[in-house]
């Protein structure tokens, strides 16, 4: 729901990865790249290892979307969380 307490992005990513009712390959994060602006990366290839070159800090993640529909299911600034319904 919009406007309620927003669950942290890492909690949502973990749910997408481990909830059998969700297809991890159908979700992507939208993040702010320091040089290229808004970029997308599939959730199934994210790494939590901060020494990895492809590591994305949680603070840079702006939203999560479902790739098959294009629907945004979690958005930091709009405080939207459709994954927790």
Short mmCIF file of N, CA and C in Angstrom, two decimals:
data_model
loop_
_atom_site.label_atom_id
_atom_site.label_comp_id
_atom_site.label_asym_id
_atom_site.label_seq_id
_atom_site.Cartn_x
_atom_site.Cartn_y
_atom_site.Cartn_z
N UNK A 1 0.82 -1.20 0.00
CA UNK A 1 0.00 0.00 0.00
C UNK A 1 0.86 1.26 0.00
N UNK A 2 0.31 2.33 -0.49
CA UNK A 2 1.02 3.60 -0.58
C UNK A 2 0.96 4.31 0.76
N UNK A 3 2.10 4.90 1.18
CA UNK A 3 2.12 5.77 2.34
C UNK A 3 2.34 5.08 3.68
N UNK A 4 2.22 3.76 3.76
CA UNK A 4 2.44 3.07 5.01
C UNK A 4 3.94 2.89 5.23
N UNK A 5 4.31 2.33 6.37
CA UNK A 5 5.72 2.07 6.64
C UNK A 5 6.28 1.16 5.55
N UNK A 6 7.37 1.59 4.97
CA UNK A 6 7.96 0.88 3.84
C UNK A 6 8.96 -0.16 4.34
N UNK A 7 8.78 -1.40 3.90
CA UNK A 7 9.75 -2.44 4.26
C UNK A 7 11.05 -2.17 3.52
N UNK A 8 12.18 -2.45 4.14
CA UNK A 8 13.48 -2.19 3.51
C UNK A 8 13.65 -2.97 2.21
N UNK A 9 14.40 -2.39 1.28
CA UNK A 9 14.60 -3.01 -0.03
C UNK A 9 15.24 -4.38 0.09
N UNK A 10 16.18 -4.55 1.03
CA UNK A 10 16.84 -5.86 1.16
C UNK A 10 15.84 -6.94 1.58
N UNK A 11 14.89 -6.57 2.42
CA UNK A 11 13.84 -7.51 2.83
C UNK A 11 13.00 -7.93 1.63
N UNK A 12 12.70 -6.97 0.75
CA UNK A 12 11.91 -7.28 -0.44
C UNK A 12 12.69 -8.15 -1.41
N UNK A 13 13.97 -7.85 -1.60
CA UNK A 13 14.81 -8.66 -2.48
C UNK A 13 14.91 -10.09 -1.95
N UNK A 14 15.08 -10.24 -0.64
CA UNK A 14 15.13 -11.58 -0.05
C UNK A 14 13.82 -12.33 -0.28
N UNK A 15 12.71 -11.64 -0.15
CA UNK A 15 11.42 -12.30 -0.38
C UNK A 15 11.32 -12.78 -1.82
N UNK A 16 11.70 -11.92 -2.77
CA UNK A 16 11.65 -12.31 -4.19
C UNK A 16 12.55 -13.52 -4.44
N UNK A 17 13.70 -13.54 -3.82
CA UNK A 17 14.64 -14.66 -4.02
C UNK A 17 14.14 -15.97 -3.43
N UNK A 18 13.51 -15.94 -2.26
CA UNK A 18 13.22 -17.16 -1.51
C UNK A 18 11.76 -17.57 -1.49
N UNK A 19 10.84 -16.69 -1.86
CA UNK A 19 9.41 -17.04 -1.87
C UNK A 19 9.11 -17.85 -3.12
N UNK A 20 8.71 -19.10 -2.93
CA UNK A 20 8.46 -20.01 -4.06
C UNK A 20 7.31 -19.54 -4.95
N UNK A 21 6.44 -18.67 -4.44
CA UNK A 21 5.32 -18.19 -5.25
C UNK A 21 5.74 -17.06 -6.20
N UNK A 22 6.97 -16.56 -6.05
CA UNK A 22 7.48 -15.49 -6.92
C UNK A 22 8.60 -16.03 -7.80
N UNK A 23 8.63 -15.60 -9.05
CA UNK A 23 9.68 -16.01 -9.99
C UNK A 23 10.78 -14.95 -9.98
N UNK A 24 11.91 -15.28 -9.38
CA UNK A 24 13.01 -14.32 -9.22
C UNK A 24 13.46 -13.74 -10.57
N UNK A 25 13.34 -14.50 -11.64
CA UNK A 25 13.79 -14.02 -12.96
C UNK A 25 12.84 -12.98 -13.55
N UNK A 26 11.68 -12.76 -12.91
CA UNK A 26 10.69 -11.81 -13.41
C UNK A 26 10.81 -10.43 -12.74
N UNK A 27 11.84 -10.22 -11.92
CA UNK A 27 11.96 -8.97 -11.19
C UNK A 27 13.30 -8.29 -11.46
N UNK A 28 13.26 -6.96 -11.51
CA UNK A 28 14.46 -6.15 -11.71
C UNK A 28 14.43 -4.98 -10.74
N UNK A 29 15.62 -4.54 -10.36
CA UNK A 29 15.71 -3.33 -9.55
C UNK A 29 16.06 -2.16 -10.47
N UNK A 30 15.62 -0.98 -10.09
CA UNK A 30 16.01 0.25 -10.77
C UNK A 30 16.86 1.00 -9.75
N UNK A 31 18.08 1.35 -10.17
CA UNK A 31 19.00 2.00 -9.25
C UNK A 31 19.65 3.21 -9.91
N UNK A 32 20.17 4.09 -9.06
CA UNK A 32 20.83 5.32 -9.52
C UNK A 32 22.32 5.06 -9.66
N UNK A 33 22.80 5.09 -10.90
CA UNK A 33 24.23 4.96 -11.16
C UNK A 33 24.85 6.36 -11.10
N UNK A 34 26.01 6.46 -10.51
CA UNK A 34 26.64 7.78 -10.33
C UNK A 34 26.93 8.47 -11.65
N UNK A 35 27.16 7.70 -12.70
CA UNK A 35 27.55 8.30 -13.99
C UNK A 35 26.46 8.20 -15.05
N UNK A 36 25.69 7.12 -15.03
CA UNK A 36 24.72 6.85 -16.11
C UNK A 36 23.27 7.11 -15.74
N UNK A 37 22.99 7.58 -14.53
CA UNK A 37 21.60 7.83 -14.14
C UNK A 37 20.89 6.54 -13.76
N UNK A 38 19.58 6.48 -14.05
CA UNK A 38 18.79 5.30 -13.67
C UNK A 38 19.13 4.12 -14.56
N UNK A 39 19.40 2.99 -13.92
CA UNK A 39 19.77 1.76 -14.61
C UNK A 39 18.94 0.62 -14.03
N UNK A 40 18.89 -0.50 -14.76
CA UNK A 40 18.17 -1.69 -14.28
C UNK A 40 19.12 -2.86 -14.16
N UNK A 41 18.82 -3.72 -13.20
CA UNK A 41 19.57 -4.97 -13.05
C UNK A 41 18.60 -6.03 -12.54
N UNK A 42 18.70 -7.23 -13.11
CA UNK A 42 17.85 -8.34 -12.68
C UNK A 42 18.15 -8.71 -11.24
N UNK A 43 17.10 -9.02 -10.48
CA UNK A 43 17.26 -9.40 -9.08
C UNK A 43 18.09 -10.67 -8.94
N UNK A 44 17.93 -11.61 -9.87
CA UNK A 44 18.63 -12.89 -9.73
C UNK A 44 20.14 -12.80 -9.92
N UNK A 45 20.66 -11.68 -10.40
CA UNK A 45 22.11 -11.54 -10.56
C UNK A 45 22.73 -10.56 -9.55
N UNK A 46 21.92 -10.03 -8.65
CA UNK A 46 22.45 -9.11 -7.64
C UNK A 46 23.39 -9.84 -6.70
N UNK A 47 24.40 -9.13 -6.24
CA UNK A 47 25.33 -9.69 -5.27
C UNK A 47 25.31 -8.83 -4.01
N UNK A 48 25.43 -9.47 -2.88
CA UNK A 48 25.47 -8.75 -1.62
C UNK A 48 26.89 -8.50 -1.15
N UNK A 49 27.85 -8.93 -1.96
CA UNK A 49 29.27 -8.82 -1.61
C UNK A 49 29.79 -7.44 -2.01
N UNK A 50 30.12 -6.61 -1.02
CA UNK A 50 30.51 -5.22 -1.30
C UNK A 50 31.84 -5.11 -2.05
N UNK A 51 32.62 -6.18 -2.09
CA UNK A 51 33.88 -6.14 -2.84
C UNK A 51 33.69 -6.49 -4.30
N UNK A 52 32.50 -6.97 -4.66
CA UNK A 52 32.21 -7.33 -6.04
C UNK A 52 32.04 -6.05 -6.87
N UNK A 53 32.58 -6.05 -8.08
CA UNK A 53 32.51 -4.88 -8.96
C UNK A 53 31.07 -4.49 -9.29
N UNK A 54 30.16 -5.48 -9.33
CA UNK A 54 28.77 -5.21 -9.70
C UNK A 54 27.88 -4.90 -8.49
N UNK A 55 28.46 -4.76 -7.31
CA UNK A 55 27.71 -4.47 -6.09
C UNK A 55 26.97 -3.14 -6.20
N UNK A 56 25.71 -3.12 -5.77
CA UNK A 56 24.89 -1.90 -5.77
C UNK A 56 24.47 -1.62 -4.33
N UNK A 57 24.88 -0.50 -3.75
CA UNK A 57 24.45 -0.17 -2.39
C UNK A 57 22.92 -0.03 -2.32
N UNK A 58 22.34 -0.50 -1.23
CA UNK A 58 20.88 -0.44 -1.08
C UNK A 58 20.35 0.98 -1.20
N UNK A 59 21.13 1.96 -0.77
CA UNK A 59 20.68 3.35 -0.81
C UNK A 59 20.50 3.85 -2.24
N UNK A 60 21.11 3.21 -3.21
CA UNK A 60 20.98 3.62 -4.61
C UNK A 60 19.77 2.97 -5.30
N UNK A 61 19.19 1.95 -4.67
CA UNK A 61 18.04 1.26 -5.28
C UNK A 61 16.80 2.12 -5.08
N UNK A 62 16.15 2.46 -6.19
CA UNK A 62 14.99 3.35 -6.16
C UNK A 62 13.67 2.59 -6.22
N UNK A 63 13.65 1.48 -6.99
CA UNK A 63 12.41 0.73 -7.12
C UNK A 63 12.69 -0.70 -7.56
N UNK A 64 11.64 -1.52 -7.46
CA UNK A 64 11.66 -2.89 -7.96
C UNK A 64 10.46 -3.02 -8.89
N UNK A 65 10.68 -3.63 -10.04
CA UNK A 65 9.57 -3.80 -10.97
C UNK A 65 9.47 -5.23 -11.45
N UNK A 66 8.27 -5.60 -11.85
CA UNK A 66 8.02 -6.91 -12.43
C UNK A 66 8.23 -6.77 -13.93
N UNK A 67 9.17 -7.54 -14.47
CA UNK A 67 9.56 -7.38 -15.88
C UNK A 67 8.45 -7.78 -16.84
N UNK A 68 7.69 -8.82 -16.52
CA UNK A 68 6.67 -9.32 -17.45
C UNK A 68 5.54 -8.32 -17.68
N UNK A 69 5.27 -7.48 -16.68
CA UNK A 69 4.17 -6.52 -16.80
C UNK A 69 4.66 -5.07 -16.83
N UNK A 70 5.90 -4.84 -16.39
CA UNK A 70 6.41 -3.48 -16.28
C UNK A 70 5.91 -2.76 -15.04
N UNK A 71 5.14 -3.45 -14.21
CA UNK A 71 4.55 -2.83 -13.02
C UNK A 71 5.60 -2.64 -11.92
N UNK A 72 5.64 -1.43 -11.36
CA UNK A 72 6.49 -1.15 -10.22
C UNK A 72 5.80 -1.74 -8.99
N UNK A 73 6.51 -2.61 -8.26
CA UNK A 73 5.92 -3.27 -7.10
C UNK A 73 6.47 -2.74 -5.78
N UNK A 74 7.56 -1.98 -5.85
CA UNK A 74 8.14 -1.33 -4.67
C UNK A 74 8.84 -0.07 -5.15
N UNK A 75 8.54 1.07 -4.50
CA UNK A 75 9.17 2.34 -4.90
C UNK A 75 9.48 3.15 -3.65
N UNK A 76 10.75 3.46 -3.49
CA UNK A 76 11.21 4.16 -2.28
C UNK A 76 10.56 5.54 -2.12
N UNK A 77 10.66 6.41 -3.11
CA UNK A 77 10.18 7.79 -2.98
C UNK A 77 8.66 7.88 -2.90
N UNK A 78 7.97 7.02 -3.62
CA UNK A 78 6.50 7.04 -3.58
C UNK A 78 5.94 6.23 -2.42
N UNK A 79 6.84 5.53 -1.69
CA UNK A 79 6.45 4.69 -0.55
C UNK A 79 5.40 3.66 -0.98
N UNK A 80 5.64 3.07 -2.13
CA UNK A 80 4.75 2.06 -2.69
C UNK A 80 5.31 0.68 -2.38
N UNK A 81 4.45 -0.21 -1.88
CA UNK A 81 4.88 -1.58 -1.57
C UNK A 81 3.75 -2.54 -1.89
N UNK A 82 3.79 -3.11 -3.09
CA UNK A 82 2.78 -4.08 -3.48
C UNK A 82 3.23 -5.52 -3.18
N UNK A 83 4.47 -5.70 -2.79
CA UNK A 83 4.98 -7.03 -2.46
C UNK A 83 4.50 -7.51 -1.10
N UNK A 84 4.16 -6.59 -0.22
CA UNK A 84 3.78 -6.96 1.15
C UNK A 84 2.28 -7.14 1.33
N UNK A 85 1.54 -7.11 0.26
CA UNK A 85 0.08 -7.26 0.37
C UNK A 85 -0.30 -8.67 0.72
#
